[in-house]
mmCIF file of C-alpha atoms and ligand atoms in Angstrom:
data_model
loop_
_atom_site.group_PDB
_atom_site.id
_atom_site.type_symbol
_atom_site.label_atom_id
_atom_site.label_comp_id
_atom_site.label_asym_id
_atom_site.label_seq_id
_atom_site.Cartn_x
_atom_site.Cartn_y
_atom_site.Cartn_z
ATOM 1 C CA UNK T 1 212.095 -137.017 -34.117
ATOM 2 C CA UNK T 2 209.433 -138.421 -32.264
ATOM 3 C CA UNK T 3 206.268 -139.480 -33.705
ATOM 4 C CA UNK T 4 204.517 -136.869 -35.643
ATOM 5 C CA UNK T 5 200.864 -135.897 -34.723
ATOM 6 C CA UNK T 6 198.238 -137.127 -36.970
ATOM 7 C CA UNK T 7 197.381 -133.665 -38.017
ATOM 8 C CA UNK T 8 201.333 -133.009 -39.287
ATOM 9 C CA UNK T 9 201.499 -136.253 -41.480
ATOM 10 C CA UNK T 10 200.143 -133.998 -44.376
ATOM 11 C CA UNK T 11 200.425 -130.450 -45.495
ATOM 12 C CA UNK T 12 198.825 -128.255 -47.633
ATOM 13 C CA UNK T 13 198.560 -125.155 -49.397
ATOM 14 C CA UNK T 14 196.059 -123.252 -51.799
ATOM 15 C CA UNK T 15 197.875 -120.761 -54.131
ATOM 16 C CA UNK T 16 196.169 -119.385 -57.096
ATOM 17 C CA UNK T 17 193.262 -122.008 -57.064
ATOM 18 C CA UNK T 18 195.752 -124.552 -56.905
ATOM 19 C CA UNK T 19 195.995 -127.277 -53.775
ATOM 20 C CA UNK T 20 199.302 -128.288 -53.088
ATOM 21 C CA UNK T 21 199.089 -131.325 -50.725
ATOM 22 C CA UNK T 22 202.082 -132.894 -49.365
ATOM 23 C CA UNK T 23 202.674 -136.558 -47.953
ATOM 24 C CA UNK T 24 204.467 -135.120 -44.914
ATOM 25 C CA UNK T 25 206.629 -137.619 -43.205
ATOM 26 C CA UNK T 26 209.751 -137.312 -45.061
ATOM 27 C CA UNK T 27 211.809 -138.928 -42.397
ATOM 28 C CA UNK T 28 209.705 -141.705 -43.051
ATOM 29 C CA UNK T 29 209.990 -141.490 -46.774
ATOM 30 C CA UNK T 30 206.366 -140.638 -46.456
ATOM 31 C CA UNK T 31 204.935 -144.233 -46.043
ATOM 32 C CA UNK T 32 201.496 -144.191 -45.085
ATOM 33 C CA UNK T 33 200.821 -144.866 -41.856
ATOM 34 C CA UNK T 34 197.031 -144.996 -40.058
ATOM 35 C CA UNK T 35 197.691 -141.755 -39.212
ATOM 36 C CA UNK T 36 198.649 -140.428 -42.468
ATOM 37 C CA UNK T 37 195.863 -142.182 -44.267
ATOM 38 C CA UNK T 38 193.345 -140.722 -41.863
ATOM 39 C CA UNK T 39 194.523 -137.077 -42.243
ATOM 40 C CA UNK T 40 194.876 -137.444 -46.111
ATOM 41 C CA UNK T 41 191.087 -138.287 -46.243
ATOM 42 C CA UNK T 42 190.335 -135.359 -43.859
ATOM 43 C CA UNK T 43 192.158 -133.033 -46.260
ATOM 44 C CA UNK T 44 191.061 -133.944 -49.538
ATOM 45 C CA UNK T 45 187.283 -133.630 -48.122
ATOM 46 C CA UNK T 46 188.351 -130.266 -46.923
ATOM 47 C CA UNK T 47 189.501 -129.317 -50.108
ATOM 48 C CA UNK T 48 187.181 -130.780 -52.513
ATOM 49 C CA UNK T 49 184.628 -128.203 -52.516
ATOM 50 C CA UNK T 50 186.156 -125.209 -51.494
ATOM 51 C CA UNK T 51 185.445 -122.683 -54.224
ATOM 52 C CA UNK T 52 188.954 -121.091 -53.998
ATOM 53 C CA UNK T 53 190.355 -124.815 -55.046
ATOM 54 C CA UNK T 54 190.456 -125.780 -58.714
ATOM 55 C CA UNK T 55 193.404 -128.311 -59.247
ATOM 56 C CA UNK T 56 194.641 -130.606 -56.630
ATOM 57 C CA UNK T 57 198.328 -131.464 -56.794
ATOM 58 C CA UNK T 58 199.987 -134.153 -54.377
ATOM 59 C CA UNK T 59 203.434 -134.080 -53.809
ATOM 60 C CA UNK T 60 205.779 -135.319 -51.402
ATOM 61 C CA UNK T 61 207.987 -133.695 -48.616
ATOM 62 C CA UNK T 62 211.510 -134.681 -49.119
ATOM 63 C CA UNK T 63 213.235 -137.202 -51.073
ATOM 64 C CA UNK T 64 209.999 -139.501 -51.348
ATOM 65 C CA UNK T 65 206.663 -138.940 -53.231
ATOM 66 C CA UNK T 66 205.586 -142.131 -50.982
ATOM 67 C CA UNK T 67 207.701 -145.169 -49.980
ATOM 68 C CA UNK T 68 203.882 -147.168 -50.314
ATOM 69 C CA UNK T 69 202.423 -148.673 -47.008
ATOM 70 C CA UNK T 70 204.076 -148.091 -43.518
ATOM 71 C CA UNK T 71 205.554 -151.568 -42.737
ATOM 72 C CA UNK T 72 205.479 -151.396 -38.971
ATOM 73 C CA UNK T 73 202.148 -149.276 -38.065
ATOM 74 C CA UNK T 74 200.190 -150.379 -41.220
ATOM 75 C CA UNK T 75 201.211 -153.803 -41.198
ATOM 76 C CA UNK T 76 202.603 -155.453 -38.358
ATOM 77 C CA UNK T 77 201.286 -153.274 -35.566
ATOM 78 C CA UNK T 78 197.423 -154.137 -36.617
ATOM 79 C CA UNK T 79 198.600 -157.565 -37.517
ATOM 80 C CA UNK T 80 199.318 -158.119 -33.743
ATOM 81 C CA UNK T 81 195.943 -156.405 -32.749
ATOM 82 C CA UNK T 82 193.794 -158.824 -35.038
ATOM 83 C CA UNK T 83 191.819 -158.868 -37.989
ATOM 84 C CA UNK T 84 189.758 -155.970 -37.014
ATOM 85 C CA UNK T 85 192.510 -153.524 -36.628
ATOM 86 C CA UNK T 86 193.600 -154.821 -40.167
ATOM 87 C CA UNK T 87 190.399 -154.435 -41.955
ATOM 88 C CA UNK T 88 190.184 -150.709 -40.460
ATOM 89 C CA UNK T 89 193.467 -150.137 -41.287
ATOM 90 C CA UNK T 90 192.757 -151.149 -45.376
ATOM 91 C CA UNK T 91 189.488 -149.262 -44.925
ATOM 92 C CA UNK T 92 191.091 -145.960 -43.894
ATOM 93 C CA UNK T 93 193.870 -146.553 -46.783
ATOM 94 C CA UNK T 94 191.362 -147.578 -49.322
ATOM 95 C CA UNK T 95 188.973 -145.069 -48.936
ATOM 96 C CA UNK T 96 190.961 -141.800 -49.489
ATOM 97 C CA UNK T 97 192.095 -143.305 -52.719
ATOM 98 C CA UNK T 98 188.925 -143.861 -53.739
ATOM 99 C CA UNK T 99 188.000 -140.171 -52.608
ATOM 100 C CA UNK T 100 191.031 -138.979 -54.751
ATOM 101 C CA UNK T 101 190.149 -141.363 -57.875
ATOM 102 C CA UNK T 102 186.749 -139.415 -58.021
ATOM 103 C CA UNK T 103 187.739 -135.930 -56.673
ATOM 104 C CA UNK T 104 185.298 -133.484 -58.321
ATOM 105 C CA UNK T 105 188.421 -131.379 -59.756
ATOM 106 C CA UNK T 106 191.154 -132.521 -61.919
ATOM 107 C CA UNK T 107 194.267 -133.992 -60.002
ATOM 108 C CA UNK T 108 197.845 -134.182 -60.863
ATOM 109 C CA UNK T 109 200.602 -136.638 -59.193
ATOM 110 C CA UNK T 110 203.822 -134.607 -58.933
ATOM 111 C CA UNK T 111 206.475 -137.816 -58.165
ATOM 112 C CA UNK T 112 209.604 -135.783 -56.916
ATOM 113 C CA UNK T 113 210.873 -139.555 -55.500
ATOM 114 C CA UNK T 114 210.356 -142.964 -54.164
ATOM 115 C CA UNK T 115 207.314 -144.383 -55.313
ATOM 116 C CA UNK T 116 206.364 -147.929 -54.007
ATOM 117 C CA UNK T 117 203.861 -150.356 -53.386
ATOM 118 C CA UNK T 118 200.676 -149.035 -52.055
ATOM 119 C CA UNK T 119 201.751 -145.472 -53.211
ATOM 120 C CA UNK T 120 200.652 -147.058 -56.881
ATOM 121 C CA UNK T 121 197.046 -146.729 -55.342
ATOM 122 C CA UNK T 122 197.022 -142.580 -55.269
ATOM 123 C CA UNK T 123 199.002 -142.744 -58.022
ATOM 124 C CA UNK T 124 196.491 -144.201 -60.102
ATOM 125 C CA UNK T 125 193.962 -142.081 -58.241
ATOM 126 C CA UNK T 126 195.199 -138.866 -59.781
ATOM 127 C CA UNK T 127 194.261 -138.180 -63.375
ATOM 128 C CA UNK T 128 197.432 -136.913 -64.542
ATOM 129 C CA UNK T 129 200.978 -137.827 -63.238
ATOM 130 C CA UNK T 130 204.533 -135.996 -63.747
ATOM 131 C CA UNK T 131 207.733 -137.451 -62.617
ATOM 132 C CA UNK T 132 211.353 -136.235 -62.391
ATOM 133 C CA UNK T 133 213.376 -138.198 -64.194
ATOM 134 C CA UNK T 134 215.320 -139.791 -61.196
ATOM 135 C CA UNK T 135 212.560 -140.703 -59.412
ATOM 136 C CA UNK T 136 212.292 -144.183 -58.590
ATOM 137 C CA UNK T 137 209.068 -146.548 -59.054
ATOM 138 C CA UNK T 138 208.571 -150.007 -57.843
ATOM 139 C CA UNK T 139 206.427 -152.893 -56.842
ATOM 140 C CA UNK T 140 208.848 -154.147 -54.308
ATOM 141 C CA UNK T 141 206.479 -156.391 -52.825
ATOM 142 C CA UNK T 142 207.874 -159.844 -53.979
ATOM 143 C CA UNK T 143 210.990 -158.352 -52.568
ATOM 144 C CA UNK T 144 209.556 -158.819 -49.042
ATOM 145 C CA UNK T 145 207.148 -161.938 -49.505
ATOM 146 C CA UNK T 146 203.693 -160.393 -50.589
ATOM 147 C CA UNK T 147 202.084 -160.214 -53.598
ATOM 148 C CA UNK T 148 201.342 -156.403 -54.688
ATOM 149 C CA UNK T 149 197.910 -156.005 -52.719
ATOM 150 C CA UNK T 150 195.898 -153.236 -51.933
ATOM 151 C CA UNK T 151 194.924 -152.352 -55.351
ATOM 152 C CA UNK T 152 198.761 -152.251 -57.036
ATOM 153 C CA UNK T 153 198.501 -154.977 -58.923
ATOM 154 C CA UNK T 154 195.301 -153.776 -60.411
ATOM 155 C CA UNK T 155 197.014 -150.444 -60.988
ATOM 156 C CA UNK T 156 199.931 -152.129 -63.264
ATOM 157 C CA UNK T 157 197.850 -154.068 -65.330
ATOM 158 C CA UNK T 158 195.817 -151.097 -65.981
ATOM 159 C CA UNK T 159 198.277 -148.664 -66.713
ATOM 160 C CA UNK T 160 201.089 -151.367 -68.219
ATOM 161 C CA UNK T 161 201.053 -153.610 -71.160
ATOM 162 C CA UNK T 162 200.711 -157.393 -70.002
ATOM 163 C CA UNK T 163 204.591 -158.047 -70.473
ATOM 164 C CA UNK T 164 205.522 -155.153 -68.451
ATOM 165 C CA UNK T 165 202.673 -155.336 -65.678
ATOM 166 C CA UNK T 166 204.280 -159.040 -64.997
ATOM 167 C CA UNK T 167 207.933 -158.198 -65.105
ATOM 168 C CA UNK T 168 207.216 -155.049 -63.005
ATOM 169 C CA UNK T 169 205.425 -157.097 -60.485
ATOM 170 C CA UNK T 170 207.404 -160.221 -60.345
ATOM 171 C CA UNK T 171 211.137 -158.733 -60.797
ATOM 172 C CA UNK T 172 211.372 -156.304 -57.905
ATOM 173 C CA UNK T 173 213.516 -153.947 -60.170
ATOM 174 C CA UNK T 174 212.755 -150.578 -59.906
ATOM 175 C CA UNK T 175 211.445 -148.279 -62.908
ATOM 176 C CA UNK T 176 213.125 -144.532 -63.203
ATOM 177 C CA UNK T 177 210.709 -141.733 -63.856
ATOM 178 C CA UNK T 178 211.963 -141.893 -67.350
ATOM 179 C CA UNK T 179 211.223 -145.564 -67.793
ATOM 180 C CA UNK T 180 207.980 -145.064 -66.112
ATOM 181 C CA UNK T 181 206.921 -142.322 -68.782
ATOM 182 C CA UNK T 182 207.990 -145.043 -71.984
ATOM 183 C CA UNK T 183 205.905 -147.639 -70.009
ATOM 184 C CA UNK T 184 202.743 -145.441 -69.268
ATOM 185 C CA UNK T 185 202.900 -145.290 -65.557
ATOM 186 C CA UNK T 186 202.918 -141.370 -65.868
ATOM 187 C CA UNK T 187 202.337 -138.598 -68.617
ATOM 188 C CA UNK T 188 205.611 -137.310 -68.596
ATOM 189 C CA UNK T 189 209.360 -137.407 -67.035
ATOM 190 C CA UNK T 190 211.201 -134.386 -66.233
ATOM 191 C CA UNK T 191 214.470 -132.890 -65.078
ATOM 192 C CA UNK T 192 213.866 -132.535 -61.210
ATOM 193 C CA UNK T 193 214.502 -129.036 -61.172
ATOM 194 C CA UNK T 194 211.994 -128.324 -63.850
ATOM 195 C CA UNK T 195 208.859 -130.811 -62.467
ATOM 196 C CA UNK T 196 207.437 -128.281 -60.509
ATOM 197 C CA UNK T 197 207.231 -125.794 -63.449
ATOM 198 C CA UNK T 198 205.619 -128.393 -65.644
ATOM 199 C CA UNK T 199 203.241 -129.132 -63.275
ATOM 200 C CA UNK T 200 202.239 -125.705 -62.685
ATOM 201 C CA UNK T 201 201.763 -125.132 -66.194
ATOM 202 C CA UNK T 202 199.417 -127.949 -66.569
ATOM 203 C CA UNK T 203 197.427 -127.007 -63.433
ATOM 204 C CA UNK T 204 197.184 -123.592 -65.175
ATOM 205 C CA UNK T 205 195.628 -124.939 -68.600
ATOM 206 C CA UNK T 206 193.203 -126.853 -66.610
ATOM 207 C CA UNK T 207 192.146 -123.949 -64.685
ATOM 208 C CA UNK T 208 191.267 -122.268 -68.107
ATOM 209 C CA UNK T 209 189.074 -125.103 -68.907
ATOM 210 C CA UNK T 210 185.233 -125.396 -68.065
ATOM 211 C CA UNK T 211 185.099 -127.234 -64.749
ATOM 212 C CA UNK T 212 181.871 -128.699 -65.405
ATOM 213 C CA UNK T 213 183.153 -130.285 -68.305
ATOM 214 C CA UNK T 214 186.461 -131.460 -66.838
ATOM 215 C CA UNK T 215 184.280 -132.960 -64.031
ATOM 216 C CA UNK T 216 182.468 -135.170 -66.481
ATOM 217 C CA UNK T 217 185.270 -135.736 -68.769
ATOM 218 C CA UNK T 218 187.688 -137.205 -66.184
ATOM 219 C CA UNK T 219 184.779 -139.283 -64.977
ATOM 220 C CA UNK T 220 184.126 -140.615 -68.191
ATOM 221 C CA UNK T 221 187.285 -141.632 -68.970
ATOM 222 C CA UNK T 222 187.248 -143.720 -65.642
ATOM 223 C CA UNK T 223 184.017 -145.186 -66.107
ATOM 224 C CA UNK T 224 184.044 -146.224 -69.690
ATOM 225 C CA UNK T 225 187.257 -148.430 -69.438
ATOM 226 C CA UNK T 226 185.113 -151.080 -67.908
ATOM 227 C CA UNK T 227 182.001 -150.737 -70.384
ATOM 228 C CA UNK T 228 181.578 -152.020 -73.956
ATOM 229 C CA UNK T 229 181.484 -149.735 -76.542
ATOM 230 C CA UNK T 230 177.511 -149.871 -76.827
ATOM 231 C CA UNK T 231 177.412 -149.024 -72.877
ATOM 232 C CA UNK T 232 180.070 -146.781 -73.048
ATOM 233 C CA UNK T 233 178.166 -144.364 -75.785
ATOM 234 C CA UNK T 234 174.910 -144.724 -73.843
ATOM 235 C CA UNK T 235 176.542 -143.506 -70.610
ATOM 236 C CA UNK T 236 178.163 -140.962 -72.360
ATOM 237 C CA UNK T 237 175.273 -139.326 -74.111
ATOM 238 C CA UNK T 238 173.400 -139.369 -70.509
ATOM 239 C CA UNK T 239 176.257 -137.851 -68.739
ATOM 240 C CA UNK T 240 176.714 -134.782 -71.711
ATOM 241 C CA UNK T 241 172.755 -134.480 -71.151
ATOM 242 C CA UNK T 242 173.118 -134.235 -67.360
ATOM 243 C CA UNK T 243 176.123 -131.845 -67.511
ATOM 244 C CA UNK T 244 174.212 -129.743 -69.679
ATOM 245 C CA UNK T 245 171.452 -129.453 -67.056
ATOM 246 C CA UNK T 246 173.731 -128.707 -64.455
ATOM 247 C CA UNK T 247 175.738 -126.115 -66.421
ATOM 248 C CA UNK T 248 174.407 -125.426 -69.866
ATOM 249 C CA UNK T 249 175.516 -121.953 -70.478
ATOM 250 C CA UNK T 250 179.123 -122.900 -70.881
ATOM 251 C CA UNK T 251 178.953 -124.400 -74.405
ATOM 252 C CA UNK T 252 176.569 -122.024 -75.396
ATOM 253 C CA UNK T 253 178.761 -119.649 -74.582
ATOM 254 C CA UNK T 254 181.829 -121.291 -76.389
ATOM 255 C CA UNK T 255 179.659 -122.133 -79.394
ATOM 256 C CA UNK T 256 178.829 -118.132 -79.531
ATOM 257 C CA UNK T 257 182.650 -117.521 -79.298
ATOM 258 C CA UNK T 258 183.610 -119.426 -82.049
ATOM 259 C CA UNK T 259 180.670 -119.362 -84.459
ATOM 260 C CA UNK T 260 179.570 -115.789 -83.676
ATOM 261 C CA UNK T 261 182.125 -113.638 -82.384
ATOM 262 C CA UNK T 262 185.113 -115.824 -83.779
ATOM 263 C CA UNK T 263 187.467 -115.123 -80.828
ATOM 264 C CA UNK T 264 188.444 -118.624 -80.746
ATOM 265 C CA UNK T 265 188.975 -122.062 -82.103
ATOM 266 C CA UNK T 266 188.113 -124.956 -80.096
ATOM 267 C CA UNK T 267 190.536 -127.090 -81.921
ATOM 268 C CA UNK T 268 193.323 -124.620 -80.846
ATOM 269 C CA UNK T 269 192.442 -123.598 -77.011
ATOM 270 C CA UNK T 270 189.679 -123.024 -74.912
ATOM 271 C CA UNK T 271 187.126 -120.379 -74.459
ATOM 272 C CA UNK T 272 187.169 -117.526 -72.169
ATOM 273 C CA UNK T 273 185.674 -118.674 -69.236
ATOM 274 C CA UNK T 274 185.356 -114.894 -67.883
ATOM 275 C CA UNK T 275 182.791 -114.046 -70.821
ATOM 276 C CA UNK T 276 179.130 -114.748 -70.219
ATOM 277 C CA UNK T 277 176.497 -113.900 -72.887
HETATM 278 N N1 LIG R 301 207.639 -148.423 -43.742
HETATM 279 C C1 LIG R 301 207.930 -148.194 -42.836
HETATM 280 N N2 LIG R 301 209.045 -147.482 -42.372
HETATM 281 C C2 LIG R 301 209.830 -147.352 -43.759
HETATM 282 C C3 LIG R 301 209.367 -147.653 -44.950
HETATM 283 C C4 LIG R 301 207.877 -148.170 -45.143
HETATM 284 N N3 LIG R 301 207.519 -148.600 -46.079
HETATM 285 N N4 LIG R 301 209.903 -146.935 -45.753
HETATM 286 C C5 LIG R 301 210.567 -146.052 -45.274
HETATM 287 N N5 LIG R 301 210.573 -146.523 -43.816
HETATM 288 C C6 LIG R 301 211.513 -146.070 -42.589
HETATM 289 C C7 LIG R 301 212.688 -146.657 -42.445
HETATM 290 O O1 LIG R 301 212.291 -147.510 -41.780
HETATM 291 C C8 LIG R 301 213.947 -145.520 -41.774
HETATM 292 O O2 LIG R 301 213.321 -145.357 -40.548
HETATM 293 P P1 LIG R 301 214.260 -144.917 -39.160
HETATM 294 O O3 LIG R 301 214.794 -143.750 -39.871
HETATM 295 O O4 LIG R 301 213.488 -145.240 -38.139
HETATM 296 O O5 LIG R 301 215.406 -146.158 -39.394
HETATM 297 C C9 LIG R 301 212.999 -143.985 -42.559
HETATM 298 O O6 LIG R 301 212.078 -144.407 -42.954
HETATM 299 C C10 LIG R 301 214.012 -143.850 -43.572
HETATM 300 O O7 LIG R 301 214.247 -144.778 -44.402
HETATM 301 P P2 LIG R 301 215.633 -145.462 -45.388
HETATM 302 O O8 LIG R 301 215.602 -146.703 -45.682
HETATM 303 O O9 LIG R 301 216.709 -144.946 -44.347
HETATM 304 O O10 LIG R 301 215.891 -144.504 -46.353
HETATM 305 P P3 LIG R 301 216.710 -144.609 -47.775
HETATM 306 O O11 LIG R 301 216.288 -143.166 -48.425
HETATM 307 O O12 LIG R 301 218.049 -144.748 -47.451
HETATM 308 O O13 LIG R 301 215.772 -145.631 -48.406
HETATM 309 C C11 LIG R 301 213.588 -146.467 -49.310
HETATM 310 C C12 LIG R 301 214.688 -145.023 -48.926
HETATM 311 C C13 LIG R 301 214.333 -147.076 -50.636
HETATM 312 C C14 LIG R 301 212.468 -145.802 -50.298
HETATM 313 C C15 LIG R 301 213.570 -147.717 -48.258
HETATM 314 O O14 LIG R 301 213.538 -146.956 -47.159
HETATM 315 C C16 LIG R 301 212.637 -148.570 -48.663
HETATM 316 O O15 LIG R 301 213.051 -149.461 -49.375
HETATM 317 N N6 LIG R 301 211.316 -148.786 -48.190
HETATM 318 C C17 LIG R 301 210.610 -149.408 -48.223
HETATM 319 C C18 LIG R 301 209.845 -149.399 -49.746
HETATM 320 C C19 LIG R 301 208.850 -150.182 -49.524
HETATM 321 O O16 LIG R 301 208.894 -151.633 -49.892
HETATM 322 N N7 LIG R 301 207.785 -150.164 -49.131
HETATM 323 C C20 LIG R 301 206.560 -151.033 -49.155
HETATM 324 C C21 LIG R 301 205.828 -151.393 -50.480
HETATM 325 S S1 LIG R 301 204.654 -152.784 -50.481
HETATM 326 C C22 LIG R 301 203.375 -152.036 -49.957
HETATM 327 O O17 LIG R 301 203.094 -150.603 -49.720
HETATM 328 C C23 LIG R 301 202.158 -152.781 -49.659
#
C-alpha cells in the first residue's frame, strides 16, 4: 500500500463516553513515524476536554500495539537530514507521550500485540495497562545496536525490579503478555478474545467515579513517586484542598449518601454521581 496520509495514521471513535484511539498503521505494525506522532498529539488534544469523553483507551489496529519507533521514517530519514530534523522528530514523539502522561482523564493501554522499544513511552503514559496473554513486549534496541532511549530505559526502571529491568534491557528477549503482568509491566493479561471486554469493564468502573477525584488521584500517584514522604504528604494536602475548591460538592454529596442516607458504603463501591444534594 502507498504511504498513509498523516490524518489516517491514527483512528478513533467515541462511544458511551469512552474514546477508543488506535495506532493505525497496521501494515507497518503501527511503528511510530513523525506523521503518526503529530497526528496522535492532535487526536489527544482534540479528545481531552470533550464533554462526551470520560476515559481514553489506546489500542492498535491489526497484529501490533506498536512496533516502536519507525526505523526508516523516524530514525534514518531524519538522521540524513541532520540534527535539527532529529530533534524535531524527538519533540513530536515525546510531546504526545507527555500530553498522554498528564491527560486530564483516565487512560488505559489495551495491548493487543507487539509492543517494542519506543512504545514503552505511551505504555507508561497510560494509567492502566491490559494485555493479551500472547502479546509480545520487548526492549529490542539491544538487538539492533542502540540503548533503550526515548524514555524506554526509564520506563523499565520505573515499572520493573532492578534485576528484571537489567535482564529485559540487556538480553533483547521478549516477554509475553502473561510474563509482562507477572513482572508488573501491565496490570493484567487476558486471553485475546476477552481483552476488549475486560478493558471496557474497567473503563465503565472509572466512568462511575467522581471525575475530579480521578484526575487528582492519577496526578498524585505520578507526582509522589519522586517526592520524599514529607513532601508528598504536603503536596497531597494541597492537591485535595485545591480539588475541593474546584469541585467540593462531590465529596459532600458522597458523605451525605453514606452517613445520612446510608445508600452506599465507600469501602464497597462508588457513590451515585447522578444524585445532587
Ligand atoms: N520501523 C520501521 N518499519 C517497521 C517497524 C519499525 N519499527 N516494524 C515493522 N516495520 C515494517 C516492516 O519493515 C515491514 O515493512 P514492509 O512491508 O514494507 O516490508 C512491515 O512493517 C511489516 O513488518 P514485518 O517485519 O514483515 O512483520 P512481522 O509481523 O513479520 O513482524 C515484528 C513483526 C516482530 C514487530 C517486526 O516487524 C519487527 O521486529 N519490527 C521492529 C521492532 C523493533 O525493534 N522496533 C524498534 C524498537 S527500538 C525503538 O523504538 C527506539
